[in-house]
Amino acid sequence: MKRHRNVKIVATLGPASSTYEVIRALVEAGADVFRLNMSHGAHDEIRARHAIIRQVEQDLDTPIGILADLQGPKLRVGTFANGAEELAEGADFRLDLDEAEGDATRVRLPHKEIFDALEPGASLLVNDGKIRLKVKDCGADFANCEVVVGGTISNRKGVNVPDVVLPLAALSEKDRKDLEFVCELGVDWLALSFVQRAADVEEARTLCKGRAAILSKIEKPAAVKAFDEILAVSDGIMVARGDLGVELPVQNVPPIQKRLVRRCRAAAKPVIVATQMLESMIESPMPTRAEVSDVATAIYEGADAIMLSAESAAGQYPIQAVATMDNVAHEVETDSTYREIIESSRKVAHNSVADGIVAAAREIAETTNVKAICCFSQSGTTASLVARERPRVPILALTSIRNTARRLCLTWGTNCVVTGEVDRFKMAVVNAARCAREQGLATERDLIVVTAGVPFNTPGTTNILRVAPCDERLIFSADPE
């Protein structure tokens, strides 16, 4: 299904979007990848949604990516005898391991690892940062705090610890079970929550055993500091602005977003910008102007994908939310300023033959009348490198491996087509010409650029480029063998 835009749209599935009819409508409205949130929904529900996506994929004859988002370690306070208490600014409040129900002076925090890492002066944020505590003194099983920002604290509210790297396991027991379940089910991307260090990603990769690509969610200050190391061992990145905006001052998030997007682009790894992009559309059929500007900003930055969370999972207008993103993307990408920004922020890479091939493909396409860049890619590497160039012409990603096509659904500008295996470059050119015509990207009178790696079916060998006609008779007459 050819899109008239380059940025991809990720839509989260949930109670508002679990039927065949709605999921198909979401694809037709513009969704390229579906997110399965493992924080919500039993395995039977996840399995049913997965099956529907694959049925829609078959019926529409187009690859669809599936991203499973692991919950990650959740830190929460215990319960209160009265259900909730009001904390006043300047008051003392204690967190400890005592199993007794809490009151206005203390509550249980059943996470010994937090106490092991805390130091005097550290901040603790409760209930998405609405309550802020400052540690006065602490020990192995307690932390005496001052209430810096007061408010209502109630049962099992979440806790964030922005100032320290917590000695937490990257994956909880639930995450491990969920990881094995979704990998056996057959998802294309696995998102890791609350990543703090590169070792967290490597642990998940070991468990994943190559069954899905690994996407790291950047939502903690520690992950921002260690970003280059995390990016190096990840297949993709999500800028998860929700918790990031809780643990850091909100004004810090936009410049961090811009820096992370540019680093991902330079590394040729897909990056998703997520959280509250069209939040008002949970209840309204129309977004706010500020939300539209937020979506547009991510597109202008060159993000590979933009994501809907509750808007499509639990909102009243899931299809309209996807259509709104699609419309904004089309409008932005046809703006002349868009190309100026994208091209001025392009980072030139001269590290390998493959870098030179894809840069040459873009230059040729943009200085001649070439209609598309067609790349054969078994692992997805060639297509990702071409996408890093952010060319002005469409990218046609051809692969004989369906899972590769599905993973590339997250990559900027790629029109993914599953094709038969080829063992000679001439047949690769013929297949590319046929697909370009079938996808409506070119006619018999047009030229295309074809990139591939020889020998075929060997990942990471991008080493050949040809400008070819879309008329197969001309291809065979020029190379009859």
CSV table of C-alpha atoms in Angstrom, one decimal:
chain,number,residue,atom,x,y,z
A,1,MET,CA,0.0,0.0,0.0
A,2,LYS,CA,1.8,3.1,-1.3
A,3,ARG,CA,1.7,6.1,1.1
A,4,HIS,CA,2.0,9.6,-0.2
A,5,ARG,CA,4.3,10.6,2.7
A,6,ASN,CA,7.6,9.4,4.1
A,7,VAL,CA,7.1,9.5,7.9
A,8,LYS,CA,5.5,6.4,9.3
A,9,ILE,CA,2.6,6.2,11.7
A,10,VAL,CA,2.5,3.8,14.7
A,11,ALA,CA,-0.9,3.2,16.3
A,12,THR,CA,-1.4,1.5,19.7
A,13,LEU,CA,-4.2,-1.1,19.8
A,14,GLY,CA,-6.6,-1.4,22.8
A,15,PRO,CA,-10.2,-1.6,23.7
A,16,ALA,CA,-11.2,1.0,21.1
A,17,SER,CA,-9.4,-0.7,18.3
A,18,SER,CA,-9.5,-4.5,18.7
A,19,THR,CA,-11.9,-5.6,15.9
A,20,TYR,CA,-11.0,-6.5,12.3
A,21,GLU,CA,-13.1,-3.7,11.0
A,22,VAL,CA,-11.3,-1.0,13.1
A,23,ILE,CA,-7.8,-2.3,12.6
A,24,ARG,CA,-8.4,-2.5,8.8
A,25,ALA,CA,-9.8,1.0,8.8
A,26,LEU,CA,-6.7,2.2,10.8
A,27,VAL,CA,-4.4,0.8,8.1
A,28,GLU,CA,-6.5,2.3,5.3
A,29,ALA,CA,-6.4,5.7,7.2
A,30,GLY,CA,-2.6,5.5,7.4
A,31,ALA,CA,-1.3,3.2,10.2
A,32,ASP,CA,2.0,1.5,9.2
A,33,VAL,CA,2.9,-0.3,12.4
A,34,PHE,CA,0.7,-1.4,15.3
A,35,ARG,CA,1.9,-1.3,18.9
A,36,LEU,CA,0.8,-4.0,21.4
A,37,ASN,CA,1.1,-2.6,24.9
A,38,MET,CA,2.1,-5.4,27.2
A,39,SER,CA,1.2,-3.2,30.3
A,40,HIS,CA,-2.5,-3.7,29.3
A,41,GLY,CA,-4.2,-6.8,28.1
A,42,ALA,CA,-3.9,-10.5,28.8
A,43,HIS,CA,-2.0,-12.8,26.5
A,44,ASP,CA,-5.2,-14.1,24.9
A,45,GLU,CA,-6.1,-10.5,24.0
A,46,ILE,CA,-2.7,-9.8,22.6
A,47,ARG,CA,-2.8,-13.0,20.6
A,48,ALA,CA,-6.2,-12.1,19.1
A,49,ARG,CA,-5.1,-8.7,18.1
A,50,HIS,CA,-1.9,-10.1,16.5
A,51,ALA,CA,-4.0,-12.6,14.5
A,52,ILE,CA,-6.3,-9.8,13.2
A,53,ILE,CA,-3.3,-7.7,12.1
A,54,ARG,CA,-1.9,-10.6,10.1
A,55,GLN,CA,-5.3,-11.2,8.5
A,56,VAL,CA,-5.6,-7.5,7.5
A,57,GLU,CA,-2.1,-7.7,6.2
A,58,GLN,CA,-3.0,-10.7,4.0
A,59,ASP,CA,-6.3,-9.2,2.8
A,60,LEU,CA,-4.7,-5.8,1.9
A,61,ASP,CA,-1.6,-7.5,0.5
A,62,THR,CA,0.8,-5.1,2.2
A,63,PRO,CA,3.4,-5.7,5.0
A,64,ILE,CA,2.3,-4.4,8.4
A,65,GLY,CA,4.8,-4.0,11.3
A,66,ILE,CA,4.0,-5.1,14.9
A,67,LEU,CA,5.8,-3.6,17.9
A,68,ALA,CA,5.4,-5.2,21.3
A,69,ASP,CA,6.1,-2.8,24.1
A,70,LEU,CA,7.2,-4.4,27.3
A,71,GLN,CA,6.0,-2.8,30.6
A,72,GLY,CA,9.5,-2.6,32.3
A,73,PRO,CA,10.0,-2.4,36.0
A,74,LYS,CA,7.2,-0.5,37.7
A,75,LEU,CA,8.0,1.3,41.0
A,76,ARG,CA,5.0,2.0,43.2
A,77,VAL,CA,4.2,3.0,46.8
A,78,GLY,CA,2.1,0.7,48.9
A,79,THR,CA,-1.5,1.3,50.2
A,80,PHE,CA,-2.9,3.8,52.7
A,81,ALA,CA,-5.3,3.0,55.6
A,82,ASN,CA,-7.6,5.8,54.4
A,83,GLY,CA,-6.9,5.2,50.7
A,84,ALA,CA,-5.3,8.6,50.3
A,85,GLU,CA,-3.6,11.3,52.2
A,86,GLU,CA,-2.8,15.0,51.7
A,87,LEU,CA,0.9,15.9,51.9
A,88,ALA,CA,1.6,19.5,52.8
A,89,GLU,CA,4.6,21.4,51.4
A,90,GLY,CA,7.5,21.4,54.0
A,91,ALA,CA,6.1,18.4,55.9
A,92,ASP,CA,8.2,15.3,56.7
A,93,PHE,CA,7.3,12.1,55.0
A,94,ARG,CA,8.9,8.7,55.4
A,95,LEU,CA,9.3,5.8,52.8
A,96,ASP,CA,10.2,2.4,54.2
A,97,LEU,CA,9.8,-1.4,53.9
A,98,ASP,CA,7.3,-1.7,56.7
A,99,GLU,CA,4.3,-3.7,55.4
A,100,ALA,CA,1.8,-1.7,57.6
A,101,GLU,CA,-0.6,0.5,55.6
A,102,GLY,CA,0.4,4.1,55.2
A,103,ASP,CA,-0.8,7.4,56.8
A,104,ALA,CA,0.0,11.1,56.5
A,105,THR,CA,3.6,10.5,57.8
A,106,ARG,CA,4.8,7.4,56.0
A,107,VAL,CA,4.0,4.7,53.4
A,108,ARG,CA,5.7,1.5,52.3
A,109,LEU,CA,7.9,1.6,49.2
A,110,PRO,CA,8.5,-2.2,48.4
A,111,HIS,CA,11.6,-1.7,46.4
A,112,LYS,CA,14.8,-2.3,48.5
A,113,GLU,CA,16.9,-1.5,45.4
A,114,ILE,CA,15.8,2.1,45.6
A,115,PHE,CA,17.0,2.5,49.2
A,116,ASP,CA,20.3,0.9,48.2
A,117,ALA,CA,20.8,3.6,45.6
A,118,LEU,CA,19.4,6.7,47.3
A,119,GLU,CA,21.6,9.4,48.7
A,120,PRO,CA,20.7,12.6,50.8
A,121,GLY,CA,19.6,15.3,48.4
A,122,ALA,CA,18.1,12.9,45.8
A,123,SER,CA,14.6,13.6,44.5
A,124,LEU,CA,11.6,11.2,44.5
A,125,LEU,CA,8.6,11.9,42.2
A,126,VAL,CA,5.2,10.4,42.9
A,127,ASN,CA,2.2,10.2,40.7
A,128,ASP,CA,3.8,11.4,37.4
A,129,GLY,CA,5.7,14.1,39.3
A,130,LYS,CA,2.7,15.8,40.9
A,131,ILE,CA,4.3,15.2,44.3
A,132,ARG,CA,8.1,15.9,44.8
A,133,LEU,CA,10.0,14.6,47.8
A,134,LYS,CA,13.6,15.4,48.7
A,135,VAL,CA,15.6,12.8,50.7
A,136,LYS,CA,17.0,14.2,54.0
A,137,ASP,CA,18.6,11.0,55.2
A,138,CYS,CA,18.3,7.4,54.3
A,139,GLY,CA,19.4,3.9,55.0
A,140,ALA,CA,19.0,0.3,53.8
A,141,ASP,CA,15.3,0.2,54.5
A,142,PHE,CA,14.1,3.8,54.8
A,143,ALA,CA,14.2,7.3,53.4
A,144,ASN,CA,13.2,10.3,55.4
A,145,CYS,CA,12.0,13.1,53.1
A,146,GLU,CA,10.8,16.6,52.9
A,147,VAL,CA,7.7,17.4,50.9
A,148,VAL,CA,8.9,19.9,48.3
A,149,VAL,CA,5.7,19.9,46.2
A,150,GLY,CA,2.6,18.6,48.1
A,151,GLY,CA,-0.6,17.1,46.9
A,152,THR,CA,-2.8,14.0,47.3
A,153,ILE,CA,-1.0,10.7,47.5
A,154,SER,CA,-3.0,7.5,47.2
A,155,ASN,CA,-2.7,3.8,46.8
A,156,ARG,CA,0.0,2.3,44.5
A,157,LYS,CA,0.9,5.5,42.8
A,158,GLY,CA,4.0,5.4,40.6
A,159,VAL,CA,7.4,6.5,41.8
A,160,ASN,CA,10.2,8.0,39.7
A,161,VAL,CA,13.8,8.4,40.8
A,162,PRO,CA,15.5,10.8,38.3
A,163,ASP,CA,18.8,11.5,40.1
A,164,VAL,CA,20.3,8.1,40.3
A,165,VAL,CA,20.9,5.0,38.2
A,166,LEU,CA,18.9,2.3,39.9
A,167,PRO,CA,20.3,-1.2,40.3
A,168,LEU,CA,17.2,-2.7,38.8
A,169,ALA,CA,17.1,-5.7,36.5
A,170,ALA,CA,16.3,-4.5,33.0
A,171,LEU,CA,13.5,-7.0,32.6
A,172,SER,CA,11.0,-7.9,35.4
A,173,GLU,CA,9.7,-11.5,35.6
A,174,LYS,CA,6.6,-10.3,33.8
A,175,ASP,CA,8.7,-8.8,31.0
A,176,ARG,CA,10.6,-12.1,30.5
A,177,LYS,CA,7.4,-14.0,30.2
A,178,ASP,CA,5.9,-11.4,27.9
A,179,LEU,CA,9.1,-11.3,25.8
A,180,GLU,CA,9.0,-15.0,25.2
A,181,PHE,CA,5.3,-15.0,24.4
A,182,VAL,CA,5.5,-12.2,21.8
A,183,CYS,CA,8.6,-13.6,20.2
A,184,GLU,CA,7.0,-17.0,19.8
A,185,LEU,CA,3.8,-15.2,18.5
A,186,GLY,CA,5.9,-13.4,15.9
A,187,VAL,CA,6.3,-9.7,16.4
A,188,ASP,CA,8.7,-7.5,14.4
A,189,TRP,CA,9.9,-5.0,17.0
A,190,LEU,CA,10.4,-5.4,20.8
A,191,ALA,CA,10.3,-2.1,22.8
A,192,LEU,CA,12.2,-2.0,26.1
A,193,SER,CA,10.9,0.3,28.8
A,194,PHE,CA,13.1,2.3,31.3
A,195,VAL,CA,16.4,1.4,29.6
A,196,GLN,CA,19.2,2.9,31.7
A,197,ARG,CA,22.4,1.4,30.1
A,198,ALA,CA,23.6,-0.5,27.1
A,199,ALA,CA,23.7,-3.8,29.1
A,200,ASP,CA,19.9,-3.6,29.5
A,201,VAL,CA,19.5,-3.9,25.7
A,202,GLU,CA,22.1,-6.6,25.4
A,203,GLU,CA,20.3,-8.7,28.0
A,204,ALA,CA,17.0,-8.4,26.0
A,205,ARG,CA,18.8,-9.3,22.8
A,206,THR,CA,20.2,-12.4,24.3
A,207,LEU,CA,16.7,-13.5,25.3
A,208,CYS,CA,15.2,-12.5,22.0
A,209,LYS,CA,17.6,-14.7,19.9
A,210,GLY,CA,17.1,-12.7,16.8
A,211,ARG,CA,13.4,-13.2,16.6
A,212,ALA,CA,12.6,-9.5,16.7
A,213,ALA,CA,14.5,-6.2,16.4
A,214,ILE,CA,15.2,-4.3,19.6
A,215,LEU,CA,13.9,-0.8,20.1
A,216,SER,CA,15.1,1.1,23.2
A,217,LYS,CA,12.7,3.6,24.9
A,218,ILE,CA,14.5,6.7,26.1
A,219,GLU,CA,12.6,7.9,29.1
A,220,LYS,CA,15.2,8.3,31.9
A,221,PRO,CA,17.9,10.9,32.4
A,222,ALA,CA,20.4,8.0,32.7
A,223,ALA,CA,19.5,6.8,29.2
A,224,VAL,CA,20.0,10.3,27.8
A,225,LYS,CA,23.5,10.4,29.3
A,226,ALA,CA,24.3,7.0,28.0
A,227,PHE,CA,22.5,7.5,24.7
A,228,ASP,CA,25.4,6.8,22.3
A,229,GLU,CA,26.2,3.5,24.0
A,230,ILE,CA,22.5,2.5,24.0
A,231,LEU,CA,22.1,3.5,20.3
A,232,ALA,CA,25.1,1.4,19.3
A,233,VAL,CA,23.5,-1.8,20.6
A,234,SER,CA,19.8,-1.0,19.6
A,235,ASP,CA,18.1,-1.5,16.3
A,236,GLY,CA,15.8,1.5,16.9
A,237,ILE,CA,14.9,4.2,19.4
A,238,MET,CA,11.7,5.6,20.9
A,239,VAL,CA,11.8,9.1,22.3
A,240,ALA,CA,9.2,8.4,25.1
A,241,ARG,CA,8.5,11.9,26.3
A,242,GLY,CA,6.0,11.0,29.0
A,243,ASP,CA,8.3,9.7,31.8
A,244,LEU,CA,11.2,11.8,30.3
A,245,GLY,CA,9.1,14.9,31.0
A,246,VAL,CA,8.5,13.7,34.5
A,247,GLU,CA,12.1,13.0,35.5
A,248,LEU,CA,13.5,16.1,33.7
A,249,PRO,CA,12.2,19.7,33.6
A,250,VAL,CA,9.7,19.8,30.8
A,251,GLN,CA,11.6,22.5,29.0
A,252,ASN,CA,14.5,20.1,28.6
A,253,VAL,CA,12.5,17.6,26.5
A,254,PRO,CA,12.3,19.5,23.2
A,255,PRO,CA,16.1,20.0,22.7
A,256,ILE,CA,16.7,16.4,23.8
A,257,GLN,CA,14.2,15.2,21.3
A,258,LYS,CA,16.0,17.1,18.5
A,259,ARG,CA,19.4,15.8,19.5
A,260,LEU,CA,18.2,12.1,19.7
A,261,VAL,CA,16.4,12.3,16.4
A,262,ARG,CA,19.5,13.6,14.6
A,263,ARG,CA,21.8,11.0,16.2
A,264,CYS,CA,19.4,8.2,15.1
A,265,ARG,CA,19.3,9.6,11.6
A,266,ALA,CA,23.1,9.7,11.4
A,267,ALA,CA,23.2,6.1,12.6
A,268,ALA,CA,20.6,4.9,10.0
A,269,LYS,CA,18.4,3.6,12.8
A,270,PRO,CA,14.6,4.3,13.0
A,271,VAL,CA,13.4,6.7,15.7
A,272,ILE,CA,9.9,7.1,16.9
A,273,VAL,CA,8.6,10.3,18.6
A,274,ALA,CA,5.9,9.4,21.1
A,275,THR,CA,3.6,10.5,23.9
A,276,GLN,CA,0.7,12.9,23.9
A,277,MET,CA,1.0,13.8,20.3
A,278,LEU,CA,-2.8,14.2,19.8
A,279,GLU,CA,-3.9,13.7,23.4
A,280,SER,CA,-7.1,15.8,23.1
A,281,MET,CA,-8.4,13.4,20.4
A,282,ILE,CA,-9.0,10.8,23.1
A,283,GLU,CA,-12.3,12.7,23.6
A,284,SER,CA,-12.4,15.2,20.8
A,285,PRO,CA,-12.7,14.7,17.0
A,286,MET,CA,-10.4,17.6,16.5
A,287,PRO,CA,-6.8,18.1,17.9
A,288,THR,CA,-5.6,21.4,19.4
A,289,ARG,CA,-3.4,23.6,17.2
A,290,ALA,CA,-0.5,23.0,19.6
A,291,GLU,CA,-0.8,19.2,19.1
A,292,VAL,CA,-0.7,19.6,15.3
A,293,SER,CA,2.4,21.7,15.7
A,294,ASP,CA,4.0,19.1,17.9
A,295,VAL,CA,3.3,16.4,15.2
A,296,ALA,CA,4.6,18.7,12.5
A,297,THR,CA,7.8,19.5,14.5
A,298,ALA,CA,8.7,15.8,14.7
A,299,ILE,CA,8.2,15.4,11.0
A,300,TYR,CA,10.3,18.5,10.2
A,301,GLU,CA,13.0,17.0,12.3
A,302,GLY,CA,13.1,13.9,10.1
A,303,ALA,CA,11.8,11.4,12.6
A,304,ASP,CA,11.1,8.0,11.1
A,305,ALA,CA,7.8,7.6,12.9
A,306,ILE,CA,5.2,9.3,15.0
A,307,MET,CA,3.1,7.4,17.5
A,308,LEU,CA,-0.4,7.4,18.9
A,309,SER,CA,-1.0,5.9,22.3
A,310,ALA,CA,-4.3,6.3,24.2
A,311,GLU,CA,-5.7,8.2,21.2
A,312,SER,CA,-6.0,5.0,19.1
A,313,ALA,CA,-6.1,2.5,22.0
A,314,ALA,CA,-8.8,3.9,24.2
A,315,GLY,CA,-10.0,7.1,22.6
A,316,GLN,CA,-13.4,7.8,21.0
A,317,TYR,CA,-11.8,8.7,17.6
A,318,PRO,CA,-9.0,6.3,16.8
A,319,ILE,CA,-9.5,6.3,13.0
A,320,GLN,CA,-9.7,10.2,12.9
A,321,ALA,CA,-6.6,10.4,15.0
A,322,VAL,CA,-4.6,8.3,12.4
A,323,ALA,CA,-6.1,10.3,9.5
A,324,THR,CA,-5.2,13.6,11.2
A,325,MET,CA,-1.5,12.4,11.5
A,326,ASP,CA,-1.6,11.4,7.9
A,327,ASN,CA,-3.0,14.7,6.8
A,328,VAL,CA,-0.4,16.7,8.8
A,329,ALA,CA,2.4,14.6,7.4
A,330,HIS,CA,1.3,15.2,3.9
A,331,GLU,CA,1.0,18.9,4.4
A,332,VAL,CA,4.4,19.2,6.1
A,333,GLU,CA,6.2,17.1,3.5
A,334,THR,CA,4.9,19.1,0.6
A,335,ASP,CA,6.1,22.3,2.2
A,336,SER,CA,9.3,23.6,0.6
A,337,THR,CA,10.7,24.4,4.1
A,338,TYR,CA,10.6,20.7,4.9
A,339,ARG,CA,13.2,19.8,2.3
A,340,GLU,CA,15.4,22.7,3.3
A,341,ILE,CA,15.4,21.5,7.0
A,342,ILE,CA,15.9,17.9,6.1
A,343,GLU,CA,18.8,18.5,3.7
A,344,SER,CA,20.5,21.0,6.0
A,345,SER,CA,20.5,18.5,8.8
A,346,ARG,CA,21.7,15.6,6.8
A,347,LYS,CA,25.0,14.2,8.2
A,348,VAL,CA,27.4,13.0,5.5
A,349,ALA,CA,28.8,9.6,6.2
A,350,HIS,CA,32.0,8.3,4.5
A,351,ASN,CA,32.7,5.1,6.4
A,352,SER,CA,32.1,2.3,3.9
A,353,VAL,CA,31.4,1.3,0.3
A,354,ALA,CA,27.7,1.1,1.2
A,355,ASP,CA,27.7,4.7,2.4
A,356,GLY,CA,29.1,5.8,-0.9
A,357,ILE,CA,26.7,3.7,-2.9
A,358,VAL,CA,23.6,5.1,-1.2
A,359,ALA,CA,24.9,8.7,-1.2
A,360,ALA,CA,25.5,8.3,-5.0
A,361,ALA,CA,22.0,6.8,-5.5
A,362,ARG,CA,20.5,9.9,-3.9
A,363,GLU,CA,22.7,12.3,-5.8
A,364,ILE,CA,21.8,10.6,-9.1
A,365,ALA,CA,18.1,10.5,-8.4
A,366,GLU,CA,18.0,14.2,-7.4
A,367,THR,CA,20.1,15.5,-10.3
A,368,THR,CA,18.4,13.5,-13.1
A,369,ASN,CA,14.9,12.4,-14.0
A,370,VAL,CA,15.0,9.2,-12.0
A,371,LYS,CA,11.6,8.3,-10.4
A,372,ALA,CA,12.6,6.0,-7.5
A,373,ILE,CA,15.5,4.3,-5.7
A,374,CYS,CA,14.9,0.6,-5.6
A,375,CYS,CA,17.0,-1.4,-3.1
A,376,PHE,CA,17.2,-5.1,-2.6
A,377,SER,CA,17.8,-5.9,1.0
A,378,GLN,CA,17.7,-9.2,2.9
A,379,SER,CA,18.5,-7.8,6.4
A,380,GLY,CA,17.0,-4.3,5.7
A,381,THR,CA,20.5,-2.6,6.0
A,382,THR,CA,20.5,-1.3,2.4
A,383,ALA,CA,17.0,0.2,2.7
A,384,SER,CA,17.9,1.8,6.1
A,385,LEU,CA,21.1,3.4,4.6
A,386,VAL,CA,19.1,4.7,1.6
A,387,ALA,CA,16.5,6.1,4.0
A,388,ARG,CA,19.2,7.8,6.1
A,389,GLU,CA,19.9,9.9,3.0
A,390,ARG,CA,16.3,11.2,3.1
A,391,PRO,CA,16.1,11.3,-0.8
A,392,ARG,CA,13.5,13.4,-2.6
A,393,VAL,CA,12.3,10.4,-4.7
A,394,PRO,CA,10.4,7.4,-3.3
A,395,ILE,CA,12.3,4.4,-1.9
A,396,LEU,CA,11.2,1.0,-3.0
A,397,ALA,CA,12.5,-1.7,-0.6
A,398,LEU,CA,12.5,-5.1,-2.1
A,399,THR,CA,13.1,-8.3,-0.1
A,400,SER,CA,12.3,-12.0,-0.3
A,401,ILE,CA,12.0,-12.1,3.5
A,402,ARG,CA,8.6,-11.1,4.8
A,403,ASN,CA,9.9,-10.3,8.3
A,404,THR,CA,12.4,-7.8,6.8
A,405,ALA,CA,9.6,-6.0,5.0
A,406,ARG,CA,7.6,-5.9,8.2
A,407,ARG,CA,10.5,-4.4,10.2
A,408,LEU,CA,11.1,-1.8,7.5
A,409,CYS,CA,7.5,-0.5,7.9
A,410,LEU,CA,9.0,1.6,10.7
A,411,THR,CA,11.7,3.2,8.5
A,412,TRP,CA,11.3,6.6,6.9
A,413,GLY,CA,10.2,6.6,3.2
A,414,THR,CA,10.3,2.9,2.6
A,415,ASN,CA,7.6,1.3,0.3
A,416,CYS,CA,8.1,-2.4,1.2
A,417,VAL,CA,7.4,-5.2,-1.3
A,418,VAL,CA,8.0,-8.9,-0.7
A,419,THR,CA,9.4,-10.3,-3.9
A,420,GLY,CA,10.9,-13.6,-5.0
A,421,GLU,CA,14.6,-14.5,-4.5
A,422,VAL,CA,17.0,-13.4,-7.2
A,423,ASP,CA,20.5,-14.8,-7.8
A,424,ARG,CA,21.6,-12.4,-10.6
A,425,PHE,CA,21.7,-8.6,-10.6
A,426,LYS,CA,20.0,-8.4,-14.0
A,427,MET,CA,16.9,-10.2,-12.6
A,428,ALA,CA,17.1,-7.9,-9.6
A,429,VAL,CA,16.9,-4.9,-12.0
A,430,VAL,CA,14.0,-6.6,-13.9
A,431,ASN,CA,12.1,-7.2,-10.6
A,432,ALA,CA,12.7,-3.6,-9.5
A,433,ALA,CA,11.4,-2.2,-12.8
A,434,ARG,CA,8.2,-4.4,-12.5
A,435,CYS,CA,7.6,-3.4,-8.9
A,436,ALA,CA,8.2,0.3,-9.6
A,437,ARG,CA,5.5,0.1,-12.3
A,438,GLU,CA,3.1,-1.9,-10.2
A,439,GLN,CA,3.4,0.5,-7.3
A,440,GLY,CA,2.7,3.4,-9.6
A,441,LEU,CA,6.1,5.0,-9.0
A,442,ALA,CA,7.2,4.9,-12.6
A,443,THR,CA,6.2,4.1,-16.2
A,444,GLU,CA,8.0,2.2,-18.9
A,445,ARG,CA,9.4,5.5,-20.1
A,446,ASP,CA,11.0,6.3,-16.8
A,447,LEU,CA,14.4,5.5,-15.2
A,448,ILE,CA,15.1,4.1,-11.7
A,449,VAL,CA,18.2,3.6,-9.6
A,450,VAL,CA,18.8,0.1,-8.4
A,451,THR,CA,21.1,-0.8,-5.4
A,452,ALA,CA,22.0,-4.2,-4.1
A,453,GLY,CA,24.7,-6.3,-2.6
A,454,VAL,CA,26.6,-8.9,-4.6
A,455,PRO,CA,26.7,-11.8,-3.8
A,456,PHE,CA,23.0,-11.9,-3.2
A,457,ASN,CA,21.4,-13.1,0.0
A,458,THR,CA,24.4,-11.9,2.0
A,459,PRO,CA,23.5,-9.2,4.6
A,460,GLY,CA,25.5,-6.0,4.7
A,461,THR,CA,27.1,-6.3,1.2
A,462,THR,CA,25.7,-3.2,-0.5
A,463,ASN,CA,28.2,-2.6,-3.3
A,464,ILE,CA,26.5,-2.1,-6.6
A,465,LEU,CA,24.4,0.6,-8.3
A,466,ARG,CA,22.7,0.9,-11.7
A,467,VAL,CA,20.5,3.4,-13.4
A,468,ALA,CA,18.0,1.3,-15.4
A,469,PRO,CA,15.0,1.8,-17.6
A,470,CYS,CA,11.6,0.5,-16.5
A,471,ASP,CA,11.1,-1.0,-19.9
A,472,GLU,CA,12.1,-4.6,-19.5
A,473,ARG,CA,12.9,-4.9,-23.2
A,474,LEU,CA,15.6,-2.3,-22.9
A,475,ILE,CA,17.0,-4.1,-19.9
A,476,PHE,CA,17.3,-7.4,-21.7
A,477,SER,CA,18.6,-5.8,-24.9
A,478,ALA,CA,21.4,-4.1,-23.0
A,479,ASP,CA,22.3,-7.3,-21.2
A,480,PRO,CA,21.0,-10.3,-23.0
A,481,GLU,CA,22.7,-12.9,-20.8
